Coordinates of C-alpha atoms in Angstrom, one line a residue:
X419 CA -184.8 -196.6 -37.4
X420 CA -186.0 -199.9 -35.9
X421 CA -184.4 -203.2 -36.0
X422 CA -185.0 -205.9 -38.2
X423 CA -186.8 -209.2 -37.3
X424 CA -184.1 -210.9 -39.4
X425 CA -181.1 -209.5 -37.3
X426 CA -183.0 -210.3 -34.2
X427 CA -183.3 -214.0 -35.4
X428 CA -179.5 -214.1 -36.3
X429 CA -178.6 -212.8 -33.0
X430 CA -181.0 -215.4 -31.0
X431 CA -179.6 -218.2 -33.1
X432 CA -176.1 -217.0 -32.3
X433 CA -177.0 -216.9 -28.6
X434 CA -178.5 -220.4 -28.6
X435 CA -175.5 -221.7 -26.5
X436 CA -176.4 -219.3 -23.6
X437 CA -178.8 -220.1 -20.8
X438 CA -182.6 -219.3 -21.0
X439 CA -182.4 -216.5 -23.6
X440 CA -185.7 -214.7 -24.3
X441 CA -186.7 -211.3 -26.0
X442 CA -189.4 -208.8 -26.0
X443 CA -190.3 -206.2 -28.6
X444 CA -190.3 -202.6 -27.5
X445 CA -191.1 -199.5 -29.9
X446 CA -189.5 -201.2 -32.8
X447 CA -186.4 -202.4 -30.7
X448 CA -185.7 -205.7 -28.9
X449 CA -185.1 -206.1 -25.2
X450 CA -182.9 -209.4 -24.6
X451 CA -183.1 -211.2 -21.3
X452 CA -180.8 -214.2 -19.9
X453 CA -182.6 -216.1 -17.2
X454 CA -185.1 -213.4 -16.7
X455 CA -182.8 -210.6 -16.3
X456 CA -182.2 -207.8 -18.8
X457 CA -178.8 -208.0 -20.4
X458 CA -178.9 -205.8 -23.3
X459 CA -181.0 -205.5 -26.7
X460 CA -180.9 -204.9 -30.1
X461 CA -181.1 -201.4 -31.1
X462 CA -180.8 -200.0 -34.8
X463 CA -179.6 -203.6 -35.8
X464 CA -177.0 -203.4 -33.2
X465 CA -176.3 -205.8 -30.5
X466 CA -175.7 -203.7 -27.2
X467 CA -175.1 -205.0 -23.8
X468 CA -174.9 -203.8 -20.2
X469 CA -171.4 -202.8 -19.4
X470 CA -171.0 -204.9 -16.4
X471 CA -167.4 -205.8 -15.1
X472 CA -167.7 -209.1 -16.8
X473 CA -168.6 -207.6 -20.2
X474 CA -165.8 -204.9 -20.0
X475 CA -163.3 -207.7 -19.3
X476 CA -164.4 -209.9 -22.0
X477 CA -164.4 -206.9 -24.6
X478 CA -161.8 -204.4 -23.2
X479 CA -161.9 -202.5 -26.7
X480 CA -165.7 -202.3 -27.0
X481 CA -167.1 -199.0 -27.9
X482 CA -170.0 -197.4 -25.8
X483 CA -173.1 -196.5 -27.7
X484 CA -176.4 -195.3 -26.9
X485 CA -179.3 -197.7 -27.5
X486 CA -181.4 -194.3 -28.0
X487 CA -181.8 -190.9 -27.1
X488 CA -181.7 -190.3 -23.2
X489 CA -180.6 -194.0 -22.6
X490 CA -177.6 -195.1 -20.5
X491 CA -174.6 -196.0 -22.7
X492 CA -174.0 -199.8 -23.4
X493 CA -171.4 -201.7 -25.0
X494 CA -171.5 -202.8 -28.7
X495 CA -170.9 -206.4 -29.2
X496 CA -169.1 -206.6 -32.5
X497 CA -168.0 -210.3 -32.4
X498 CA -171.6 -211.8 -33.0
X499 CA -170.0 -214.8 -35.0
X500 CA -168.5 -216.8 -32.0
X501 CA -171.3 -218.8 -30.2
X502 CA -169.2 -219.8 -27.3
X503 CA -167.8 -216.2 -26.6
X504 CA -171.4 -214.9 -26.6
X505 CA -172.6 -217.6 -24.4
X506 CA -169.8 -216.7 -21.9
X507 CA -170.6 -213.0 -22.2
X508 CA -174.2 -213.1 -21.6
X509 CA -174.1 -215.7 -18.9
X510 CA -171.4 -213.7 -17.0
X511 CA -173.3 -210.6 -17.3
X512 CA -176.5 -212.2 -16.1
X513 CA -174.5 -213.6 -13.3
X514 CA -173.5 -210.0 -12.3
X515 CA -177.0 -208.5 -12.3
X516 CA -179.4 -208.5 -9.6
X517 CA -182.6 -210.8 -9.6
X518 CA -185.5 -209.1 -11.4
X519 CA -187.9 -207.4 -9.0
X520 CA -191.3 -209.0 -8.5
X521 CA -194.0 -207.2 -10.1
X522 CA -196.8 -206.0 -7.9
X523 CA -200.3 -207.2 -8.7

């Protein structure tokens, strides 16, 4: 099952208070970026985020789920209605992640 464009647009609207959010379609799903860093994605109409220390502290009861077969587990974000919470969550996750590697030409 792939994610709907409608759910992607809803999550992007909910993330409107976060810094520099972008996305990329990949095999029917969507990878989400904050300030150029992969923070998570939309998989089967679920918003999943990387399980950084910040994410685990902000969502101590969060469930780990697989985005797809063979992938690393990610945290399910179930509080998608609170824009301020989401902004704090994704900005904090991006703060903990390393800068993206430069691609070789």
